[in-house]
Amino acid sequence: MSETAIFEINGERYELPVITGTENEQGIDIKALRAVSGCITLDPGFKNTGSTKSAITFLDGENGILRYRGYPIEQLAEKASFLEVAFLLIYGELPSKEELASFTNSITKHTLVHEDMKQFFEAYPPKAHPMGILASMVCSLSTFYPESQNPNRDKDAVDLTIHRLIAKIPTLAAWSYKNAMRHPFMYPKNTFNYCENFLYMMFGMPTEDYTPDPVVVDALNKLLILHADHEQNCSASTVRIVGSSQANLYASISAGVSALWGPLHGGANQAVIEMLTKIQEDGGDLDKWIAKAKDKNDPFRLMGFGHRVYKNFDPRAKIIKKACDDVLEKLGINDPILEIAKKLEKVALEDEYFVKRGLYPNVDFYSGIIYKALNIPSEMFTVMFALGRLPGWIAQWKEMIENNEPIGRPRQIYTGATERDYVSIDKR
Ligand code: CMC
């Protein structure tokens, strides 16, 4: 394999190094290109640009492979706990028994949020979107822990911030839901495990006992694992780029939450269920909705279809589809929305437009149906994605800091007006 690439422009040839990853992916290192040739590369949406070298997640879109630190997603989703996967992503190796016990203990100890933060929740209108609340609350945590704002980070202080984030995000998420319901907030119960505790804070009431259903706990554990990292996606790249300015970890994660909110990224799970409901209420004419999705003059897209990287299938969607069937069966739920989803998937996968463009159901297509079965309201779906993605964001941030990566600052090709003189307002 060649170790250099030749770049030729205006009759000049330049040799550029080729970088090869552990899975034999190749990239041309263009760092020196501008200095030697005056050229930059142009790639809107970074569709073909590697922003970093990373050892966290391997993804092969053509073959539907996803591995965290080398471990196949199928094995982790089947056998691991979410906190085990969080440890793996953040610290690089599966934890020993002792390491997991100490990690879990530390997370469990930090689940409370400062009592003063309750007032912030109460100031939001009942219809406030929980993602807006979550982004603000995560950033607000930095004001309660000012030591976390020091860019000269020592390892223990960073670990404490990481543990606080993982511990407090379920409390913040559940409280944003309770706020919307105008129900009393439930304090964390540290005898429960991570997923049980979240469900307890969401669905428990001070007036009655609540024991989470193990089927629901299991499904939630799997969903969080499936969402835990996805290499340099929009929100992870956002976290890395915000963190590269040495903004603190809370602020960087808050930016990731905001990036995830959009319907083209994590917000798709809410959009999918709203779309399926709309199709159902409209009489279920799938051909009509497929035609709308194909019409370039119509802004409608089939939510939950297509992916920047996966062009054959999304391995997470495959696992979720099965989990979805299991959960609905175990909970005895017969959801007509699932029938619409299955039919829509079939029709789309046979349609030339979707086949030609490699548009397959993604992770968000089925996750909304499971969340619905678990009684989680649709505005909370993207919050669930954020709970799952948190360890991935943290791992990406930590890697960027440990590798001493420079501040993220892309270039551009300017296409605006050339120099002109200011004209006073009465002469315009
Ligand atoms: N429905 C109809 N047409 C689509 C769709 C769709 N869902 N997705 C892509 N296309 C078409 C698009 O119009 C374009 O057609 P053409 O080549 O004729 O111009 C072609 O497919 C390529 O699309 P693109 O927008 O250039 O692809 P992208 O890689 O920039 O976008 C995407 C990827 C996920 C943003 C896009 O497929 C999409 O908007 N999907 C719906 C939203 C969604 O489900 N997002 C969740 C992604 S998975 C969760 C996550 O990891 O964030």
Short mmCIF file of C-alpha atoms and ligand atoms in Angstrom, two decimals:
data_model
loop_
_atom_site.label_atom_id
_atom_site.label_comp_id
_atom_site.label_asym_id
_atom_site.label_seq_id
_atom_site.Cartn_x
_atom_site.Cartn_y
_atom_site.Cartn_z
CA MET A 1 0.00 0.00 0.00
CA SER A 2 1.26 3.46 -0.90
CA GLU A 3 2.26 5.60 2.07
CA THR A 4 2.02 8.89 0.24
CA ALA A 5 -0.53 10.53 -2.04
CA ILE A 6 0.39 12.87 -4.88
CA PHE A 7 -1.48 16.15 -5.12
CA GLU A 8 -1.04 18.21 -8.28
CA ILE A 9 -2.17 21.80 -8.86
CA ASN A 10 -0.97 24.56 -11.23
CA GLY A 11 1.71 22.23 -12.55
CA GLU A 12 3.21 21.62 -9.11
CA ARG A 13 3.20 18.18 -7.46
CA TYR A 14 3.16 17.66 -3.72
CA GLU A 15 3.56 14.48 -1.71
CA LEU A 16 1.15 14.07 1.18
CA PRO A 17 1.40 11.36 3.86
CA VAL A 18 -1.24 8.64 3.97
CA ILE A 19 -2.41 7.57 7.42
CA THR A 20 -3.67 4.00 7.89
CA GLY A 21 -5.89 3.03 10.82
CA THR A 22 -5.95 -0.29 12.67
CA GLU A 23 -8.84 -1.46 10.48
CA ASN A 24 -6.92 -0.40 7.33
CA GLU A 25 -8.97 2.71 6.67
CA GLN A 26 -6.83 5.21 4.81
CA GLY A 27 -6.79 8.98 4.94
CA ILE A 28 -4.63 11.60 3.26
CA ASP A 29 -3.01 13.90 5.79
CA ILE A 30 -3.53 17.38 4.33
CA LYS A 31 -2.24 19.36 7.35
CA ALA A 32 0.67 20.78 5.34
CA LEU A 33 -1.27 21.32 2.10
CA ARG A 34 -2.05 25.00 2.57
CA ALA A 35 1.47 25.87 3.65
CA VAL A 36 3.03 24.27 0.55
CA SER A 37 0.38 24.94 -2.11
CA GLY A 38 -1.85 27.75 -0.76
CA CYS A 39 -4.89 25.47 -1.18
CA ILE A 40 -7.41 24.32 1.38
CA THR A 41 -9.83 21.41 0.94
CA LEU A 42 -13.56 22.14 0.70
CA ASP A 43 -16.00 19.64 2.17
CA PRO A 44 -19.31 21.08 3.44
CA GLY A 45 -20.79 18.96 6.21
CA PHE A 46 -17.37 17.24 6.55
CA LYS A 47 -18.79 14.35 4.53
CA ASN A 48 -15.32 13.15 3.59
CA THR A 49 -13.13 14.75 6.21
CA GLY A 50 -11.49 12.98 9.12
CA SER A 51 -11.33 15.49 11.96
CA THR A 52 -9.23 13.32 14.26
CA LYS A 53 -7.57 9.98 14.85
CA SER A 54 -9.67 8.16 17.43
CA ALA A 55 -9.39 4.85 19.30
CA ILE A 56 -12.94 4.83 20.73
CA THR A 57 -15.44 3.56 18.17
CA PHE A 58 -15.04 1.70 14.89
CA LEU A 59 -17.81 1.96 12.37
CA ASP A 60 -17.94 0.37 8.91
CA GLY A 61 -20.99 1.80 7.17
CA GLU A 62 -20.76 -0.48 4.14
CA ASN A 63 -20.79 -3.66 6.20
CA GLY A 64 -22.96 -2.46 9.10
CA ILE A 65 -20.23 -2.91 11.74
CA LEU A 66 -20.14 -0.97 15.00
CA ARG A 67 -17.65 -1.67 17.79
CA TYR A 68 -16.84 0.20 20.98
CA ARG A 69 -13.12 -0.13 21.81
CA GLY A 70 -13.10 -3.25 19.60
CA TYR A 71 -16.09 -4.98 21.19
CA PRO A 72 -19.02 -5.67 18.79
CA ILE A 73 -22.16 -3.71 19.65
CA GLU A 74 -24.22 -6.93 19.43
CA GLN A 75 -22.22 -8.50 22.31
CA LEU A 76 -22.29 -5.40 24.47
CA ALA A 77 -26.04 -4.88 23.97
CA GLU A 78 -26.69 -8.51 24.85
CA LYS A 79 -24.37 -8.97 27.82
CA ALA A 80 -23.15 -5.73 29.38
CA SER A 81 -24.60 -3.12 31.70
CA PHE A 82 -24.74 0.51 30.65
CA LEU A 83 -22.28 1.62 33.35
CA GLU A 84 -19.84 -1.09 32.25
CA VAL A 85 -20.05 0.24 28.68
CA ALA A 86 -19.68 3.82 29.94
CA PHE A 87 -16.47 2.81 31.75
CA LEU A 88 -15.21 1.00 28.64
CA LEU A 89 -15.79 4.02 26.40
CA ILE A 90 -14.32 6.55 28.81
CA TYR A 91 -11.35 4.63 30.21
CA GLY A 92 -10.57 2.36 27.26
CA GLU A 93 -10.95 -1.13 28.81
CA LEU A 94 -13.75 -3.20 30.30
CA PRO A 95 -13.67 -2.67 34.09
CA SER A 96 -12.58 -5.38 36.52
CA LYS A 97 -15.12 -6.30 39.24
CA GLU A 98 -13.43 -3.88 41.66
CA GLU A 99 -13.22 -1.08 39.11
CA LEU A 100 -16.89 -1.42 38.20
CA ALA A 101 -17.91 -1.50 41.87
CA SER A 102 -15.93 1.65 42.63
CA PHE A 103 -17.21 3.44 39.47
CA THR A 104 -20.81 2.47 40.25
CA ASN A 105 -20.40 3.52 43.86
CA SER A 106 -19.09 6.93 42.87
CA ILE A 107 -21.88 7.46 40.30
CA THR A 108 -24.48 6.39 42.87
CA LYS A 109 -23.11 8.86 45.44
CA HIS A 110 -23.45 11.85 43.11
CA THR A 111 -27.03 11.41 41.89
CA LEU A 112 -28.47 14.35 43.84
CA VAL A 113 -28.46 17.77 42.20
CA HIS A 114 -27.98 20.91 44.26
CA GLU A 115 -31.24 21.89 45.94
CA ASP A 116 -31.02 25.43 44.50
CA MET A 117 -31.32 23.99 40.99
CA LYS A 118 -34.92 23.00 41.72
CA GLN A 119 -35.86 26.64 41.41
CA PHE A 120 -34.56 26.72 37.84
CA PHE A 121 -36.98 23.95 36.86
CA GLU A 122 -39.89 25.72 38.47
CA ALA A 123 -39.23 28.83 36.38
CA TYR A 124 -39.77 26.97 33.08
CA PRO A 125 -43.22 26.96 31.46
CA PRO A 126 -44.95 23.54 31.56
CA LYS A 127 -44.62 23.18 27.79
CA ALA A 128 -40.85 23.78 27.82
CA HIS A 129 -39.12 21.14 25.68
CA PRO A 130 -37.07 18.88 28.00
CA MET A 131 -34.05 19.08 25.67
CA GLY A 132 -33.95 22.86 26.16
CA ILE A 133 -34.11 22.33 29.91
CA LEU A 134 -31.48 19.58 29.84
CA ALA A 135 -28.98 21.65 27.84
CA SER A 136 -29.39 24.59 30.23
CA MET A 137 -29.19 22.45 33.36
CA VAL A 138 -26.07 20.60 32.24
CA CYS A 139 -24.34 23.93 31.57
CA SER A 140 -25.66 25.29 34.89
CA LEU A 141 -23.87 22.48 36.74
CA SER A 142 -20.60 24.27 35.91
CA THR A 143 -21.73 27.23 38.03
CA PHE A 144 -22.15 24.95 41.06
CA TYR A 145 -18.73 23.36 40.58
CA PRO A 146 -16.52 26.33 39.63
CA GLU A 147 -13.36 24.23 40.09
CA SER A 148 -14.43 22.30 36.97
CA GLN A 149 -13.90 25.48 34.94
CA ASN A 150 -10.14 25.43 35.44
CA PRO A 151 -8.52 24.47 32.12
CA ASN A 152 -5.42 23.15 33.98
CA ARG A 153 -7.17 19.92 34.65
CA ASP A 154 -5.89 17.36 37.11
CA LYS A 155 -7.01 13.76 36.68
CA ASP A 156 -9.02 13.49 39.90
CA ALA A 157 -10.92 16.71 39.20
CA VAL A 158 -11.75 15.52 35.67
CA ASP A 159 -12.91 12.13 36.99
CA LEU A 160 -15.10 13.83 39.56
CA THR A 161 -16.76 15.95 36.85
CA ILE A 162 -17.24 12.86 34.68
CA HIS A 163 -18.86 10.94 37.54
CA ARG A 164 -21.04 13.90 38.49
CA LEU A 165 -22.26 14.24 34.91
CA ILE A 166 -23.17 10.56 34.54
CA ALA A 167 -24.80 10.55 37.98
CA LYS A 168 -26.82 13.73 37.66
CA ILE A 169 -28.05 13.61 34.07
CA PRO A 170 -30.83 11.06 34.85
CA THR A 171 -31.99 13.24 37.76
CA LEU A 172 -32.02 16.35 35.55
CA ALA A 173 -33.81 14.47 32.75
CA ALA A 174 -36.47 12.98 35.03
CA TRP A 175 -37.05 16.32 36.73
CA SER A 176 -37.60 18.05 33.39
CA TYR A 177 -40.40 15.52 32.80
CA LYS A 178 -41.87 15.95 36.28
CA ASN A 179 -41.78 19.70 35.72
CA ALA A 180 -43.77 19.34 32.50
CA MET A 181 -46.33 17.18 34.33
CA ARG A 182 -46.38 19.60 37.27
CA HIS A 183 -45.77 16.55 39.46
CA PRO A 184 -43.51 16.56 42.53
CA PHE A 185 -39.86 15.80 41.84
CA MET A 186 -38.66 12.39 42.99
CA TYR A 187 -35.25 12.30 44.65
CA PRO A 188 -32.88 9.57 43.46
CA LYS A 189 -33.03 6.26 45.31
CA ASN A 190 -29.55 4.87 45.62
CA THR A 191 -30.61 1.29 46.30
CA PHE A 192 -31.72 1.10 42.66
CA ASN A 193 -29.32 0.53 39.78
CA TYR A 194 -28.76 3.23 37.13
CA CYS A 195 -31.71 2.35 34.87
CA GLU A 196 -34.07 1.48 37.74
CA ASN A 197 -33.32 4.77 39.44
CA PHE A 198 -34.09 6.76 36.30
CA LEU A 199 -37.43 4.97 35.85
CA TYR A 200 -38.20 5.53 39.53
CA MET A 201 -37.56 9.27 39.25
CA MET A 202 -39.68 9.42 36.07
CA PHE A 203 -42.64 7.29 37.09
CA GLY A 204 -42.53 7.03 40.89
CA MET A 205 -44.81 9.18 43.05
CA PRO A 206 -44.31 10.10 46.71
CA THR A 207 -47.78 8.72 47.43
CA GLU A 208 -47.12 5.14 46.36
CA ASP A 209 -44.46 2.44 46.13
CA TYR A 210 -42.86 1.96 42.75
CA THR A 211 -40.81 -0.98 41.56
CA PRO A 212 -39.54 -0.78 37.99
CA ASP A 213 -40.57 -3.67 35.71
CA PRO A 214 -37.44 -5.78 34.92
CA VAL A 215 -38.52 -6.02 31.25
CA VAL A 216 -38.50 -2.24 31.04
CA VAL A 217 -35.19 -1.98 32.93
CA ASP A 218 -33.60 -4.47 30.53
CA ALA A 219 -34.88 -2.69 27.44
CA LEU A 220 -33.67 0.66 28.75
CA ASN A 221 -30.21 -0.76 29.52
CA LYS A 222 -29.98 -2.06 25.93
CA LEU A 223 -31.18 1.19 24.39
CA LEU A 224 -28.68 3.27 26.35
CA ILE A 225 -25.84 0.96 25.28
CA LEU A 226 -26.86 1.14 21.62
CA HIS A 227 -26.78 4.93 21.75
CA ALA A 228 -23.59 5.25 23.80
CA ASP A 229 -21.20 6.34 21.04
CA HIS A 230 -21.10 6.73 17.29
CA GLU A 231 -17.68 8.22 16.50
CA GLN A 232 -17.51 11.70 14.91
CA ASN A 233 -21.24 12.42 14.54
CA CYS A 234 -22.72 15.93 14.76
CA SER A 235 -23.03 16.10 18.56
CA ALA A 236 -19.70 14.34 19.31
CA SER A 237 -17.91 16.67 16.90
CA THR A 238 -19.65 19.59 18.60
CA VAL A 239 -18.47 18.42 22.03
CA ARG A 240 -14.90 18.05 20.75
CA ILE A 241 -14.87 21.42 19.01
CA VAL A 242 -16.38 23.29 21.98
CA GLY A 243 -14.01 21.50 24.35
CA SER A 244 -11.06 22.36 22.10
CA SER A 245 -11.45 26.02 23.12
CA GLN A 246 -10.86 24.78 26.70
CA ALA A 247 -14.48 25.47 27.62
CA ASN A 248 -15.28 23.27 30.64
CA LEU A 249 -16.69 19.76 30.29
CA TYR A 250 -20.22 20.73 31.43
CA ALA A 251 -20.38 23.48 28.79
CA SER A 252 -19.03 21.11 26.12
CA ILE A 253 -21.60 18.42 26.96
CA SER A 254 -24.37 21.01 27.03
CA ALA A 255 -23.41 21.98 23.47
CA GLY A 256 -23.61 18.28 22.53
CA VAL A 257 -27.14 18.11 23.96
CA SER A 258 -28.15 21.07 21.79
CA ALA A 259 -26.61 19.53 18.68
CA LEU A 260 -28.40 16.26 19.35
CA TRP A 261 -31.78 18.00 19.64
CA GLY A 262 -32.11 18.64 15.88
CA PRO A 263 -34.49 16.36 13.92
CA LEU A 264 -31.73 15.34 11.51
CA HIS A 265 -29.75 13.93 14.46
CA GLY A 266 -31.18 12.66 17.79
CA GLY A 267 -34.41 14.62 17.42
CA ALA A 268 -35.36 12.12 14.70
CA ASN A 269 -36.73 9.63 17.27
CA GLN A 270 -39.44 12.10 18.34
CA ALA A 271 -40.02 13.06 14.70
CA VAL A 272 -40.46 9.38 13.73
CA ILE A 273 -43.28 8.72 16.18
CA GLU A 274 -44.96 12.01 15.24
CA MET A 275 -44.67 11.07 11.56
CA LEU A 276 -46.08 7.56 12.10
CA THR A 277 -48.97 8.98 14.14
CA LYS A 278 -49.67 11.52 11.40
CA ILE A 279 -49.67 8.79 8.73
CA GLN A 280 -52.03 6.70 10.84
CA GLU A 281 -54.42 9.60 11.49
CA ASP A 282 -54.32 10.46 7.79
CA GLY A 283 -55.69 7.01 6.90
CA GLY A 284 -52.41 5.13 6.49
CA ASP A 285 -51.90 5.69 2.74
CA LEU A 286 -48.18 4.83 2.64
CA ASP A 287 -47.79 5.44 -1.11
CA LYS A 288 -48.82 9.05 -0.58
CA TRP A 289 -46.18 9.60 2.12
CA ILE A 290 -43.48 7.80 0.16
CA ALA A 291 -44.26 10.02 -2.84
CA LYS A 292 -44.00 13.10 -0.62
CA ALA A 293 -40.61 11.93 0.70
CA LYS A 294 -39.35 11.51 -2.88
CA ASP A 295 -40.68 14.88 -4.08
CA LYS A 296 -37.79 17.38 -4.01
CA ASN A 297 -40.28 20.27 -3.84
CA ASP A 298 -41.79 18.85 -0.67
CA PRO A 299 -39.76 19.37 2.53
CA PHE A 300 -41.10 16.09 3.98
CA ARG A 301 -38.50 13.36 4.57
CA LEU A 302 -39.09 9.88 5.90
CA MET A 303 -37.82 10.37 9.42
CA GLY A 304 -35.80 7.44 10.74
CA PHE A 305 -34.51 6.63 7.24
CA GLY A 306 -31.04 7.29 5.91
CA HIS A 307 -27.73 7.76 7.58
CA ARG A 308 -24.59 9.70 6.80
CA VAL A 309 -22.44 6.60 7.23
CA TYR A 310 -24.59 3.45 7.03
CA LYS A 311 -25.56 2.74 3.45
CA ASN A 312 -26.64 -0.93 3.76
CA PHE A 313 -28.13 -1.22 7.22
CA ASP A 314 -27.73 0.27 10.67
CA PRO A 315 -26.65 -2.55 13.04
CA ARG A 316 -28.28 -0.70 15.94
CA ALA A 317 -31.63 -0.65 14.11
CA LYS A 318 -31.38 -4.42 13.63
CA ILE A 319 -30.91 -5.00 17.38
CA ILE A 320 -33.58 -2.46 18.31
CA LYS A 321 -36.12 -3.97 15.92
CA LYS A 322 -35.76 -7.31 17.68
CA ALA A 323 -35.78 -5.71 21.14
CA CYS A 324 -38.91 -3.83 20.11
CA ASP A 325 -40.73 -7.04 19.18
CA ASP A 326 -39.60 -8.66 22.49
CA VAL A 327 -40.67 -5.72 24.65
CA LEU A 328 -44.07 -5.35 23.00
CA GLU A 329 -44.67 -9.08 23.37
CA LYS A 330 -43.53 -9.25 27.01
CA LEU A 331 -45.56 -6.18 27.95
CA GLY A 332 -48.54 -7.49 25.95
CA ILE A 333 -48.78 -4.32 23.85
CA ASN A 334 -50.34 -4.35 20.41
CA ASP A 335 -49.38 -0.98 18.97
CA PRO A 336 -50.90 -0.11 15.56
CA ILE A 337 -48.02 2.36 15.09
CA LEU A 338 -45.66 -0.61 14.95
CA GLU A 339 -47.72 -2.12 12.14
CA ILE A 340 -47.48 1.15 10.18
CA ALA A 341 -43.73 1.24 10.86
CA LYS A 342 -43.25 -2.31 9.57
CA LYS A 343 -45.30 -1.66 6.42
CA LEU A 344 -43.50 1.61 5.79
CA GLU A 345 -40.14 -0.09 6.12
CA LYS A 346 -41.18 -2.76 3.61
CA VAL A 347 -42.56 -0.30 1.06
CA ALA A 348 -39.53 2.00 1.34
CA LEU A 349 -37.03 -0.84 1.06
CA GLU A 350 -38.63 -1.98 -2.20
CA ASP A 351 -38.76 1.49 -3.69
CA GLU A 352 -36.02 2.35 -6.20
CA TYR A 353 -35.54 5.87 -4.79
CA PHE A 354 -34.61 4.53 -1.35
CA VAL A 355 -32.64 1.54 -2.66
CA LYS A 356 -30.55 3.70 -5.02
CA ARG A 357 -29.64 6.14 -2.27
CA GLY A 358 -28.96 3.47 0.36
CA LEU A 359 -31.72 4.79 2.65
CA TYR A 360 -32.39 2.21 5.37
CA PRO A 361 -34.14 2.49 8.75
CA ASN A 362 -31.74 3.94 11.29
CA VAL A 363 -31.51 3.59 15.08
CA ASP A 364 -34.25 6.14 15.59
CA PHE A 365 -36.84 4.34 13.50
CA TYR A 366 -37.64 1.71 16.12
CA SER A 367 -36.34 3.31 19.33
CA GLY A 368 -39.36 5.64 19.52
CA ILE A 369 -41.72 2.67 19.43
CA ILE A 370 -39.95 1.04 22.38
CA TYR A 371 -39.89 4.29 24.33
CA LYS A 372 -43.62 4.66 23.66
CA ALA A 373 -44.17 1.12 24.97
CA LEU A 374 -42.18 2.03 28.09
CA ASN A 375 -44.61 4.96 28.61
CA ILE A 376 -41.98 7.58 27.91
CA PRO A 377 -43.63 10.62 26.29
CA SER A 378 -42.40 11.58 22.81
CA GLU A 379 -40.82 14.92 23.91
CA MET A 380 -38.55 12.85 26.16
CA PHE A 381 -37.26 10.55 23.39
CA THR A 382 -34.29 12.73 22.48
CA VAL A 383 -33.50 13.15 26.18
CA MET A 384 -33.26 9.34 26.34
CA PHE A 385 -30.81 9.46 23.44
CA ALA A 386 -28.78 12.07 25.36
CA LEU A 387 -28.65 9.85 28.49
CA GLY A 388 -27.26 7.05 26.35
CA ARG A 389 -24.83 9.24 24.38
CA LEU A 390 -23.31 10.96 27.42
CA PRO A 391 -20.42 8.45 27.94
CA GLY A 392 -19.56 8.73 24.24
CA TRP A 393 -19.41 12.52 24.41
CA ILE A 394 -17.25 12.32 27.54
CA ALA A 395 -14.92 9.77 25.92
CA GLN A 396 -14.58 11.93 22.80
CA TRP A 397 -13.84 15.03 24.89
CA LYS A 398 -11.31 13.18 27.07
CA GLU A 399 -9.49 11.77 24.05
CA MET A 400 -9.33 15.21 22.44
CA ILE A 401 -7.88 16.75 25.64
CA GLU A 402 -5.41 13.89 26.25
CA ASN A 403 -4.18 14.09 22.65
CA ASN A 404 -3.60 17.84 23.05
CA GLU A 405 -5.62 18.55 19.93
CA PRO A 406 -5.54 22.16 18.71
CA ILE A 407 -8.58 24.43 18.82
CA GLY A 408 -11.08 23.45 16.09
CA ARG A 409 -11.13 26.18 13.50
CA PRO A 410 -12.04 25.25 9.92
CA ARG A 411 -11.25 27.41 6.88
CA GLN A 412 -13.64 28.58 4.15
CA ILE A 413 -13.72 29.67 0.53
CA TYR A 414 -15.01 33.22 0.57
CA THR A 415 -17.74 33.95 -2.04
CA GLY A 416 -19.00 37.37 -0.89
CA ALA A 417 -18.44 40.89 -2.26
CA THR A 418 -14.90 42.03 -2.92
CA GLU A 419 -13.65 45.22 -1.25
CA ARG A 420 -15.97 48.23 -1.61
CA ASP A 421 -16.30 51.61 0.08
CA TYR A 422 -18.85 52.46 2.74
CA VAL A 423 -21.76 54.57 1.43
CA SER A 424 -23.52 56.89 3.92
CA ILE A 425 -27.20 56.11 4.57
CA ASP A 426 -28.63 59.15 2.71
CA LYS A 427 -26.82 58.12 -0.50
CA ARG A 428 -28.00 54.46 -0.58
N1 CMC B 1 -36.24 10.69 3.12
C1 CMC B 1 -36.18 11.00 1.81
N2 CMC B 1 -35.05 11.27 1.13
C2 CMC B 1 -33.90 11.21 1.82
C3 CMC B 1 -33.87 10.89 3.19
C4 CMC B 1 -35.09 10.62 3.84
N3 CMC B 1 -35.11 10.33 5.13
N4 CMC B 1 -32.58 10.91 3.62
C5 CMC B 1 -31.83 11.23 2.56
N5 CMC B 1 -32.61 11.40 1.47
C6 CMC B 1 -32.16 11.68 0.10
C7 CMC B 1 -31.72 13.14 -0.06
O1 CMC B 1 -32.80 13.96 -0.48
C8 CMC B 1 -30.64 12.99 -1.10
O2 CMC B 1 -31.28 12.80 -2.34
P1 CMC B 1 -30.57 13.36 -3.70
O3 CMC B 1 -29.29 12.58 -3.83
O4 CMC B 1 -31.57 13.06 -4.77
O5 CMC B 1 -30.35 14.83 -3.48
C9 CMC B 1 -29.96 11.67 -0.76
O6 CMC B 1 -30.98 10.89 -0.11
C10 CMC B 1 -28.76 11.80 0.18
O7 CMC B 1 -29.19 12.50 1.34
P2 CMC B 1 -28.31 13.56 2.12
O8 CMC B 1 -29.21 14.46 2.88
O9 CMC B 1 -27.32 14.19 1.19
O10 CMC B 1 -27.51 12.58 3.09
P3 CMC B 1 -26.78 13.02 4.38
O11 CMC B 1 -25.74 12.00 4.63
O12 CMC B 1 -26.36 14.45 4.29
O13 CMC B 1 -27.93 12.97 5.50
C11 CMC B 1 -29.43 12.18 7.15
C12 CMC B 1 -28.13 11.91 6.37
C13 CMC B 1 -29.53 11.18 8.31
C14 CMC B 1 -29.37 13.61 7.76
C15 CMC B 1 -30.64 12.05 6.20
O14 CMC B 1 -30.70 10.75 5.66
C16 CMC B 1 -31.96 12.40 6.86
O15 CMC B 1 -32.34 13.58 6.89
N6 CMC B 1 -32.69 11.37 7.42
C17 CMC B 1 -33.92 11.63 8.17
C18 CMC B 1 -33.58 12.10 9.58
C19 CMC B 1 -33.09 10.98 10.46
O16 CMC B 1 -33.68 9.91 10.52
N7 CMC B 1 -32.00 11.27 11.21
C20 CMC B 1 -31.45 10.31 12.19
C21 CMC B 1 -30.10 9.82 11.81
S1 CMC B 1 -29.62 8.41 12.81
C22 CMC B 1 -29.44 9.02 14.39
C23 CMC B 1 -28.14 9.70 14.53
O17 CMC B 1 -27.12 9.01 14.61
O18 CMC B 1 -28.15 10.94 14.59
#
